[in-house]
Amino acid sequence: LKILTVIGARPQFIKAATISRKVALTRNISEHIIHTGQHYDENMSGIFFDELDIPTPDVNLNIGSGLHGEQTAKMLIGIEQEIIKQKPSCVLVYGDTNSTLAGTLAATKLNTPVCHVEAGLRSFNRNMPEEMNRILTDHASDTLFAPTKNAVNQLRKEGVLSNNIILSGDVMFDAALYYSSKAEASSTIMESNHLTKNNYILATVHRAENTDNLERLTRIMSELKALAQHIKVVMPIHPRTLKFLSDCNISAQNILLLEPTGYLDMIKLERNSKLIITDSGGVQKEAFFHKKPCITLRTETEWVELVEAGHNVLFPPISDNTGSLTESVQSLTSNSQHSFSNSLYGDGHSAQLILSEINQRYG
Ligand code: UD1
Ligand code: UDP
């Protein structure tokens, strides 16, 4: 069995690390990794390959940033050439980025089966670029690995054949379990930033709807600055967000801004925080994995089970939300009885399940 894996953005490196590690231990399976180059800074890409022991990509297409159509089209050209050369048994894609969509389109045009990890997620907000990437990828995929029961149900509702849907659990849970002890052993991020356990809030913001909208970004930053009057706020900052803050002259005064961190440092920051505020898909789940309450800076989330179970509270950064982030934090942290014991994302062995299923179907 030869798998051709297409990755390109930060969360995909982390997801792919879980399956690549299993491939390396399996005799009859080989993996050819294409990095599209969607993310390229050392701290958005290289660091993850180093610290998570992901094999160096066989090819880096070095596509870089650009308009959605332009970026996706350039990826499509490069991936198509690789599929023609490599003749893989299937193409493996992750999540909902432009790299995911490009891998899917290139493969389906060449009649190569597509396996989609993290299928069936929906925000029902079609203005999000990720929502269109998810819908298009799911409906072109041959095997859809759905992390949750909600995702399975959604795919069925949309008419995807039951035989093509596998409830796999979430590989990000595998990653959180596997790398937590490594993070505890090796990360020095707490000491280097003079942080102590439960004495800070961790925040990340990068979603286009928040960064590219001046009103929303201004609101988010002023809410975070107000919160920082009460408790330290630590914010590893995505390059997209940094660019907009500086272009729009929005200050981050009193907030501890960090460069984007590696995954091990991020786990350490998550595990020691009092609460997490984010608009990231992955970080919402990690808050739950590491038993931290979470506030999501969005109007909706595709990880609905977290909200339903009370682990996550939405704080839409829009003008008709007159509440304050500080009040939301206070109300969420005052509930010390909150239990995180339910299992929502599988048993931590999703990567093995996915690989075995791929082997059975395409090996
Ligand atoms: C992308 C994904 C998003 C995912 C996120 C993970 C799409 C449509 N979006 O968003 O779903 O949540 O990755 O982090 O695929 N930049 C750099 N250096 C880098 C990478 C980006 O400076 O290494 C800057 C550039 O100014 C670039 C901007 O960030 O224009 C946005 O990058 P891009 O990959 O287009 O989208 P993300 O916001 O990272
Ligand atoms: N992450 C990281 N360093 C950071 C911010 C995030 O390692 O500075 C990790 C985070 O722990 C999670 C993943 O990146 O595993 C989430 O990626 P991101 O928020 O960029 O994208 P999303 O999940 O929203 O697509």
XYZ file of N, CA and C in Angstrom, residues 58-179:
366
model
N 8.676 14.403 1.165
C 9.387 13.999 -0.043
C 9.465 15.163 -1.019
N 8.424 15.996 -0.992
C 8.384 17.152 -1.888
C 7.808 18.341 -1.125
N 8.412 19.522 -1.290
C 7.769 20.745 -0.810
C 7.466 21.615 -2.022
N 6.200 21.870 -2.247
C 5.800 22.629 -3.437
C 6.057 24.125 -3.277
N 6.339 24.548 -2.031
C 6.680 25.962 -1.760
C 5.682 26.958 -2.360
N 4.402 26.672 -2.215
C 3.395 27.548 -2.825
C 3.283 28.883 -2.082
N 3.374 28.858 -0.774
C 3.324 30.107 -0.008
C 1.928 30.715 0.044
N 1.876 32.002 0.440
C 0.586 32.675 0.641
C 0.063 33.246 -0.674
N -1.233 33.567 -0.671
C -1.811 34.185 -1.869
C -3.318 34.192 -1.797
N -3.940 34.694 -2.848
C -5.401 34.657 -2.917
C -5.841 33.196 -2.916
N -7.058 32.946 -2.439
C -7.504 31.547 -2.304
C -7.418 30.775 -3.618
N -7.968 31.370 -4.683
C -8.010 30.677 -5.967
C -6.614 30.415 -6.495
N -5.790 31.447 -6.399
C -4.417 31.357 -6.912
C -3.626 30.291 -6.134
N -3.754 30.363 -4.806
C -2.999 29.438 -3.955
C -3.439 27.992 -4.220
N -4.763 27.782 -4.264
C -5.287 26.431 -4.451
C -4.907 25.905 -5.836
N -4.981 26.776 -6.832
C -4.671 26.349 -8.200
C -3.209 25.939 -8.333
N -2.324 26.708 -7.725
C -0.891 26.357 -7.811
C -0.635 25.013 -7.138
N -1.315 24.792 -6.009
C -1.149 23.503 -5.313
C -1.624 22.361 -6.207
N -2.762 22.591 -6.836
C -3.386 21.576 -7.687
C -2.409 21.125 -8.777
N -1.741 22.077 -9.374
C -0.800 21.748 -10.458
C 0.332 20.855 -9.913
N 0.886 21.254 -8.781
C 2.015 20.496 -8.221
C 1.602 19.117 -7.744
N 0.444 19.030 -7.089
C 0.009 17.739 -6.527
C -0.339 16.771 -7.667
N -0.963 17.294 -8.690
C -1.330 16.431 -9.829
C -0.081 15.749 -10.398
N 0.977 16.520 -10.598
C 2.224 15.948 -11.131
C 2.745 14.832 -10.240
N 2.681 15.051 -8.936
C 3.192 14.046 -7.985
C 2.348 12.781 -8.014
N 1.026 12.941 -8.136
C 0.166 11.740 -8.158
C 0.452 10.944 -9.437
N 0.631 11.659 -10.528
C 0.939 10.957 -11.793
C 2.259 10.185 -11.639
N 3.250 10.813 -11.034
C 4.561 10.165 -10.870
C 4.514 9.009 -9.890
N 3.843 9.227 -8.767
C 3.921 8.255 -7.662
C 2.908 7.114 -7.768
N 1.819 7.321 -8.484
C 0.763 6.305 -8.606
C 0.388 5.690 -7.241
N -0.044 6.525 -6.301
C -0.358 5.994 -4.960
C -1.644 5.162 -4.979
N -1.811 4.326 -3.945
C -3.061 3.560 -3.804
C -4.191 4.501 -3.383
N -3.854 5.553 -2.622
C -4.863 6.535 -2.220
C -4.164 7.825 -1.800
N -4.952 8.899 -1.741
C -4.425 10.185 -1.268
C -5.084 10.481 0.080
N -4.267 10.870 1.053
C -4.756 11.113 2.412
C -4.709 12.621 2.687
N -5.859 13.187 3.042
C -5.909 14.625 3.351
C -6.512 14.841 4.739
N -6.181 15.972 5.330
C -6.587 16.272 6.711
C -7.296 17.615 6.796
N -8.378 17.659 7.549
C -8.968 18.935 7.954
C -9.660 19.685 6.840
N -9.426 21.001 6.777
C -10.291 21.870 5.972
C -9.567 23.064 5.364
N -8.281 22.920 5.102
C -7.556 24.078 4.551
C -7.546 24.017 3.025
N -6.958 25.040 2.421
C -6.830 25.019 0.958
C -5.957 23.852 0.502
N -4.999 23.442 1.322
C -4.174 22.270 0.974
C -5.029 21.009 0.923
N -6.017 20.921 1.823
C -6.921 19.763 1.848
C -7.707 19.697 0.534
N -8.248 20.832 0.152
C -9.085 20.870 -1.053
C -8.246 20.575 -2.299
N -7.051 21.147 -2.366
C -6.203 20.930 -3.545
C -5.847 19.447 -3.675
N -5.500 18.815 -2.568
C -5.160 17.383 -2.599
C -6.340 16.562 -3.084
N -7.514 16.928 -2.615
C -8.723 16.186 -2.970
C -9.043 16.332 -4.457
N -9.004 17.561 -4.934
C -9.350 17.804 -6.342
C -8.353 17.111 -7.274
N -7.082 17.241 -6.955
C -6.063 16.626 -7.816
C -6.284 15.119 -7.889
N -6.564 14.504 -6.741
C -6.725 13.046 -6.703
C -7.976 12.596 -7.462
N -9.092 13.268 -7.222
C -10.342 12.797 -7.843
C -10.268 12.926 -9.366
N -9.600 13.952 -9.855
C -9.478 14.111 -11.312
C -8.660 12.975 -11.923
N -7.819 12.359 -11.103
C -7.001 11.239 -11.612
C -7.577 9.892 -11.155
N -8.822 9.918 -10.690
C -9.482 8.687 -10.214
C -8.695 7.966 -9.128
N -8.014 8.722 -8.310
C -7.296 8.124 -7.172
C -8.168 8.312 -5.930
N -8.405 7.236 -5.161
C -9.280 7.374 -3.992
C -8.753 8.391 -2.977
N -9.680 9.133 -2.391
C -9.321 10.131 -1.375
C -9.819 9.669 -0.010
N -8.953 9.723 0.981
C -9.336 9.440 2.375
C -9.257 10.760 3.134
N -10.352 11.145 3.750
C -10.388 12.443 4.452
C -10.479 12.238 5.962
N -9.451 12.702 6.642
C -9.446 12.646 8.106
C -10.014 13.951 8.642
N -10.995 13.863 9.505
C -11.745 14.981 10.088
C -12.903 15.359 9.156
N -13.610 14.322 8.699
C -14.745 14.546 7.800
C -16.011 14.849 8.603
N -16.955 15.510 7.953
C -18.295 15.687 8.536
C -18.465 16.862 9.467
N -17.416 17.695 9.621
C -17.548 18.866 10.507
C -18.252 19.979 9.737
N -19.153 20.657 10.391
C -19.844 21.765 9.739
C -20.058 22.898 10.738
N -19.821 24.139 10.259
C -20.175 25.309 11.082
C -21.487 25.893 10.577
N -21.902 25.477 9.386
C -23.094 26.008 8.694
C -22.938 27.494 8.372
N -21.694 27.958 8.350
C -21.399 29.328 7.949
C -20.602 29.255 6.643
N -21.303 29.435 5.550
C -20.671 29.232 4.251
C -19.752 30.383 3.852
N -19.676 31.439 4.687
C -18.703 32.493 4.409
C -17.301 32.117 4.869
N -17.217 31.079 5.686
C -15.894 30.632 6.159
C -15.233 29.855 5.039
N -14.010 30.199 4.654
C -13.368 29.421 3.582
C -13.278 27.932 3.943
N -13.084 27.662 5.236
C -12.935 26.264 5.666
C -14.216 25.470 5.436
N -15.392 26.123 5.566
C -16.654 25.399 5.418
C -16.797 24.881 3.980
N -16.429 25.714 3.013
C -16.518 25.259 1.621
C -15.477 24.168 1.375
N -14.294 24.313 1.935
C -13.266 23.259 1.772
C -13.766 21.930 2.333
N -14.459 21.980 3.469
C -14.955 20.744 4.101
C -16.024 20.080 3.243
N -16.992 20.891 2.818
C -18.117 20.328 2.065
C -17.611 19.709 0.762
N -16.772 20.455 0.047
C -16.279 19.968 -1.244
C -15.416 18.721 -1.045
N -14.569 18.747 -0.043
C -13.692 17.593 0.208
C -14.516 16.368 0.582
N -15.458 16.536 1.483
C -16.257 15.379 1.917
C -17.000 14.746 0.747
N -17.549 15.591 -0.132
C -18.374 15.023 -1.198
C -17.539 14.470 -2.346
N -16.236 14.708 -2.311
C -15.375 14.102 -3.333
C -14.576 12.933 -2.753
N -14.702 12.704 -1.452
C -13.869 11.668 -0.810
C -14.496 10.284 -0.929
N -13.623 9.287 -0.865
C -14.098 7.893 -0.949
C -14.248 7.288 0.438
N -13.316 7.613 1.323
C -13.430 7.134 2.701
C -13.365 8.348 3.607
N -14.390 8.476 4.463
C -14.509 9.679 5.285
C -14.364 9.292 6.754
N -13.289 9.731 7.355
C -13.044 9.430 8.766
C -13.634 10.556 9.619
N -14.766 10.251 10.242
C -15.480 11.249 11.029
C -15.043 11.132 12.487
N -14.642 12.247 13.104
C -14.138 12.157 14.473
C -15.227 11.937 15.527
N -16.452 12.355 15.212
C -17.521 12.301 16.231
C -18.802 11.713 15.641
N -19.707 11.339 16.532
C -21.018 10.836 16.087
C -21.783 11.936 15.356
N -21.671 13.181 15.849
C -22.330 14.298 15.159
C -21.870 14.390 13.715
N -20.591 14.200 13.505
C -20.025 14.295 12.149
C -20.556 13.154 11.273
N -20.659 11.966 11.845
C -21.216 10.828 11.098
C -22.651 11.156 10.687
N -23.452 11.625 11.629
C -24.859 11.932 11.342
C -24.989 12.989 10.263
N -24.119 13.994 10.323
C -24.171 15.062 9.332
C -23.895 14.518 7.929
N -22.906 13.647 7.822
C -22.567 13.082 6.502
C -23.724 12.246 5.972
N -24.357 11.484 6.864
C -25.518 10.686 6.431
C -26.629 11.585 5.922
N -26.861 12.678 6.677
C -27.916 13.631 6.268
C -27.640 14.186 4.881
N -26.353 14.377 4.583
C -25.989 14.953 3.282
C -25.953 13.894 2.184
N -26.297 12.658 2.536
C -26.421 11.621 1.515
C -25.153 10.841 1.218
N -24.129 10.976 2.060
C -22.904 10.185 1.844
C -23.217 8.720 2.174
N -22.732 7.806 1.347
C -23.015 6.380 1.560
C -22.455 5.927 2.905
N -23.274 5.198 3.670
C -22.846 4.769 5.011
C -21.549 3.969 4.962
N -21.409 3.176 3.912
C -20.218 2.337 3.811
C -18.927 3.162 3.679
N -19.064 4.404 3.263
C -17.868 5.248 3.091
C -17.510 6.028 4.356
N -18.377 5.962 5.369
C -18.157 6.758 6.589
C -17.649 5.856 7.711
N -16.557 6.268 8.320
C -16.012 5.511 9.456
C -15.952 6.446 10.666
N -16.546 6.026 11.765
C -16.401 6.788 13.018
C -15.028 6.429 13.595
N -14.107 7.376 13.521
C -12.707 7.043 13.845
C -12.230 7.628 15.163
N -12.997 8.560 15.756
C -12.399 9.346 16.843
C -11.480 10.384 16.212
N -10.814 11.147 17.059
C -10.054 12.297 16.580
C -8.549 12.081 16.785
N -7.791 12.187 15.685
C -6.334 11.992 15.817
C -5.690 13.065 16.703
N -6.359 14.210 16.863
C -5.769 15.234 17.748
C -5.788 14.780 19.206
N -6.737 13.890 19.528
C -6.735 13.333 20.885
C -5.541 12.380 21.039
N -5.284 11.575 20.007
C -4.085 10.716 20.020
C -2.844 11.578 20.278
N -2.760 12.692 19.524
C -1.572 13.550 19.630
C -1.459 14.130 21.033
N -2.577 14.591 21.578
C -2.543 15.204 22.919
C -2.045 14.184 23.942
N -2.517 12.940 23.829
C -2.091 11.921 24.794
C -0.609 11.593 24.621
N -0.219 11.408 23.369
C 1.141 10.941 23.102
C 2.194 11.998 23.459
N 1.895 13.260 23.139
C 2.942 14.280 23.304
C 2.912 15.003 24.652
